[in-house]
Tab-separated table of C-alpha atoms in Angstrom:
chain	number	residue	atom	x	y	z
V	1	MET	CA	61.507	-9.634	-18.327
V	2	ALA	CA	58.338	-10.891	-19.867
V	3	GLY	CA	55.966	-8.528	-21.647
V	4	PRO	CA	52.347	-7.984	-20.638
V	5	ARG	CA	50.155	-11.029	-20.869
V	6	CYS	CA	47.029	-10.743	-22.932
V	7	LEU	CA	43.891	-12.708	-22.345
V	8	PRO	CA	42.319	-14.499	-25.288
V	9	TRP	CA	39.933	-12.255	-27.191
V	10	GLY	CA	36.633	-11.869	-25.381
V	11	VAL	CA	37.628	-13.306	-22.018
V	12	GLY	CA	38.137	-9.903	-20.414
V	13	ILE	CA	34.954	-8.535	-21.938
V	14	ASP	CA	32.993	-11.587	-20.767
V	15	ARG	CA	34.197	-11.143	-17.207
V	16	TRP	CA	33.429	-7.421	-17.315
V	17	GLN	CA	29.918	-8.204	-18.558
V	18	ASP	CA	29.481	-10.821	-15.824
V	19	ALA	CA	30.606	-8.317	-13.198
V	20	HIS	CA	28.290	-5.675	-14.628
V	21	ARG	CA	25.358	-8.118	-14.580
V	22	LEU	CA	26.188	-9.093	-10.990
V	23	LEU	CA	26.303	-5.432	-9.958
V	24	ALA	CA	22.944	-4.795	-11.649
V	25	ARG	CA	21.390	-7.780	-9.902
V	26	ASN	CA	22.799	-6.657	-6.556
V	27	GLU	CA	21.236	-3.225	-7.080
V	28	LEU	CA	17.947	-4.899	-7.966
V	29	ALA	CA	18.125	-7.033	-4.815
V	30	HIS	CA	18.946	-3.965	-2.709
V	31	HIS	CA	15.849	-2.135	-3.931
V	32	LEU	CA	13.628	-5.204	-3.591
V	33	LEU	CA	14.747	-5.720	-0.004
V	34	ALA	CA	14.159	-2.060	0.820
V	35	ALA	CA	10.686	-2.304	-0.715
V	36	VAL	CA	9.903	-5.451	1.264
V	37	LYS	CA	11.085	-3.877	4.520
V	38	ASP	CA	9.032	-0.709	4.136
V	39	TYR	CA	6.007	-2.517	2.745
V	40	GLY	CA	6.152	-4.977	5.625
V	41	PHE	CA	5.981	-2.090	8.075
V	42	GLU	CA	3.194	-0.390	6.119
V	43	HIS	CA	1.149	-3.538	5.841
V	44	GLY	CA	1.838	-4.787	9.341
V	45	ARG	CA	1.052	-1.529	11.071
V	46	SER	CA	-2.097	-0.934	9.033
V	47	THR	CA	-3.283	-4.462	9.791
V	48	VAL	CA	-2.757	-3.865	13.513
V	49	VAL	CA	-4.729	-0.615	13.282
V	50	LEU	CA	-7.514	-2.295	11.288
V	51	ARG	CA	-7.850	-4.965	13.948
V	52	GLY	CA	-7.631	-2.455	16.804
V	53	ALA	CA	-10.589	-0.906	18.577
V	54	THR	CA	-9.892	2.750	17.897
V	55	ALA	CA	-9.344	4.953	14.877
V	56	ILE	CA	-5.806	5.513	13.682
V	57	SER	CA	-3.729	8.138	15.476
V	58	PRO	CA	-1.880	10.893	13.582
V	59	ASP	CA	1.458	9.318	14.550
V	60	GLN	CA	0.407	5.946	13.153
V	61	ARG	CA	-0.887	7.589	9.972
V	62	ASP	CA	2.443	9.407	9.495
V	63	PHE	CA	4.409	6.204	10.112
V	64	ILE	CA	2.360	4.309	7.528
V	65	ALA	CA	2.609	7.142	4.989
V	66	LYS	CA	6.415	7.282	5.289
V	67	ARG	CA	6.747	3.525	4.912
V	68	ARG	CA	4.346	3.520	1.973
V	69	ALA	CA	6.370	6.207	0.192
V	70	GLY	CA	9.610	4.326	0.864
V	71	SER	CA	8.167	1.054	-0.349
V	72	ASP	CA	6.748	2.553	-3.534
V	73	ALA	CA	9.987	4.371	-4.359
V	74	ALA	CA	12.100	1.268	-3.757
V	75	LEU	CA	9.772	-0.959	-5.765
V	76	ALA	CA	9.743	1.497	-8.673
V	77	ALA	CA	13.565	1.596	-8.574
V	78	ALA	CA	13.702	-2.203	-8.514
V	79	LEU	CA	11.371	-2.527	-11.488
V	80	GLN	CA	13.518	-0.083	-13.463
V	81	ARG	CA	16.482	-2.397	-12.874
V	82	ALA	CA	14.629	-5.588	-13.794
V	83	GLU	CA	14.685	-5.244	-17.581
V	84	GLU	CA	15.862	-8.810	-18.102
V	85	PHE	CA	12.934	-10.163	-16.077
V	86	ALA	CA	10.005	-8.849	-18.123
V	87	ALA	CA	7.527	-11.533	-17.053
V	88	ARG	CA	8.349	-11.002	-13.356
V	89	ARG	CA	8.014	-7.227	-13.784
V	90	GLN	CA	4.567	-7.680	-15.311
V	91	ALA	CA	3.515	-10.031	-12.523
V	92	ILE	CA	4.627	-7.532	-9.873
V	93	ALA	CA	2.831	-4.692	-11.638
V	94	ALA	CA	-0.333	-6.805	-11.754
V	95	ALA	CA	-0.045	-7.684	-8.042
V	96	TRP	CA	0.730	-4.067	-7.119
V	97	GLU	CA	-2.520	-2.718	-8.590
V	98	PRO	CA	-4.862	-4.324	-6.011
V	99	VAL	CA	-2.617	-3.033	-3.231
V	100	ARG	CA	-2.788	0.484	-4.634
V	101	ALA	CA	-6.556	0.211	-5.043
V	102	LEU	CA	-7.042	-1.057	-1.494
V	103	ARG	CA	-4.857	1.590	0.130
V	104	GLY	CA	-7.565	4.249	-0.107
V	105	GLN	CA	-10.114	1.893	1.395
V	106	VAL	CA	-7.696	0.868	4.131
V	107	ASP	CA	-6.971	4.519	4.926
V	108	ARG	CA	-10.677	5.311	5.192
V	109	GLN	CA	-11.378	2.229	7.305
V	110	MET	CA	-8.502	2.949	9.700
V	111	ALA	CA	-10.034	6.380	10.392
V	112	LEU	CA	-13.138	4.680	11.794
V	113	PRO	CA	-13.586	2.932	15.118
V	114	ARG	CA	-13.721	-0.842	14.770
V	115	PRO	CA	-17.546	-1.252	14.990
V	116	GLU	CA	-17.951	0.997	11.944
V	117	ARG	CA	-15.309	-0.723	9.785
V	118	ASP	CA	-15.823	-3.177	6.950
V	119	GLY	CA	-15.149	-6.503	8.666
V	120	GLN	CA	-13.498	-7.958	5.562
V	121	ILE	CA	-11.016	-5.193	4.769
V	122	ALA	CA	-8.177	-6.731	6.804
V	123	ALA	CA	-8.586	-10.072	5.006
V	124	ARG	CA	-8.621	-8.399	1.564
V	125	TRP	CA	-5.580	-6.327	2.532
V	126	LEU	CA	-3.738	-9.462	3.675
V	127	ALA	CA	-4.559	-11.332	0.455
V	128	ALA	CA	-3.348	-8.459	-1.724
V	129	ALA	CA	-0.204	-8.058	0.371
V	130	ASN	CA	0.613	-11.763	0.185
V	131	ALA	CA	0.208	-11.785	-3.598
V	132	LEU	CA	2.541	-8.817	-3.997
V	133	MET	CA	5.107	-10.298	-1.605
V	134	ALA	CA	5.051	-13.604	-3.480
V	135	GLU	CA	5.758	-11.855	-6.785
V	136	ARG	CA	8.597	-9.836	-5.261
V	137	GLU	CA	10.066	-13.030	-3.869
V	138	ALA	CA	9.824	-14.705	-7.282
V	139	LEU	CA	11.746	-11.816	-8.836
V	140	MET	CA	14.362	-12.004	-6.082
V	141	VAL	CA	14.823	-15.727	-6.725
V	142	ALA	CA	15.092	-15.165	-10.480
V	143	ALA	CA	17.624	-12.375	-10.011
V	144	SER	CA	19.644	-14.455	-7.554
V	145	THR	CA	19.997	-17.454	-9.835
V	146	VAL	CA	23.583	-17.996	-10.957
V	147	ASP	CA	23.812	-19.851	-14.238
V	148	GLU	CA	27.560	-20.203	-14.220
V	149	ALA	CA	30.281	-19.190	-11.833
V	150	ASP	CA	34.030	-18.955	-12.246
V	151	ALA	CA	35.829	-18.424	-8.961
V	152	THR	CA	39.250	-18.067	-10.567
């Protein structure tokens, strides 16, 4: 009966580190996707309301608030897990600021009937949203890149 087989020094550790890195990137992707989903609902619904004729209803306001909270929590969790992507984290933080700044304006504008709204708010909201989504996508691509794979 043969004794236990040992791997060459470092091979087991390397595979453990690869698995740990893959797990961390999967967690990052999970949080990014959750943030994108909730932010998509927040942005989409608020854009519909901004383009609608009437002021926002309480149900719509609650829906947007819940999605906003979910998106912000998921994005914060994703950024905490993106230590190895410092430049992407900074780019997302920079793109997130205009969104945060516009949210108050969007909320105020949605409370008004369409004739009283700033006619450019929907376009500014769309531009800020697109910039943030592009940065999230860039982080997702960076985190999904596989430098080397060993399927054995």
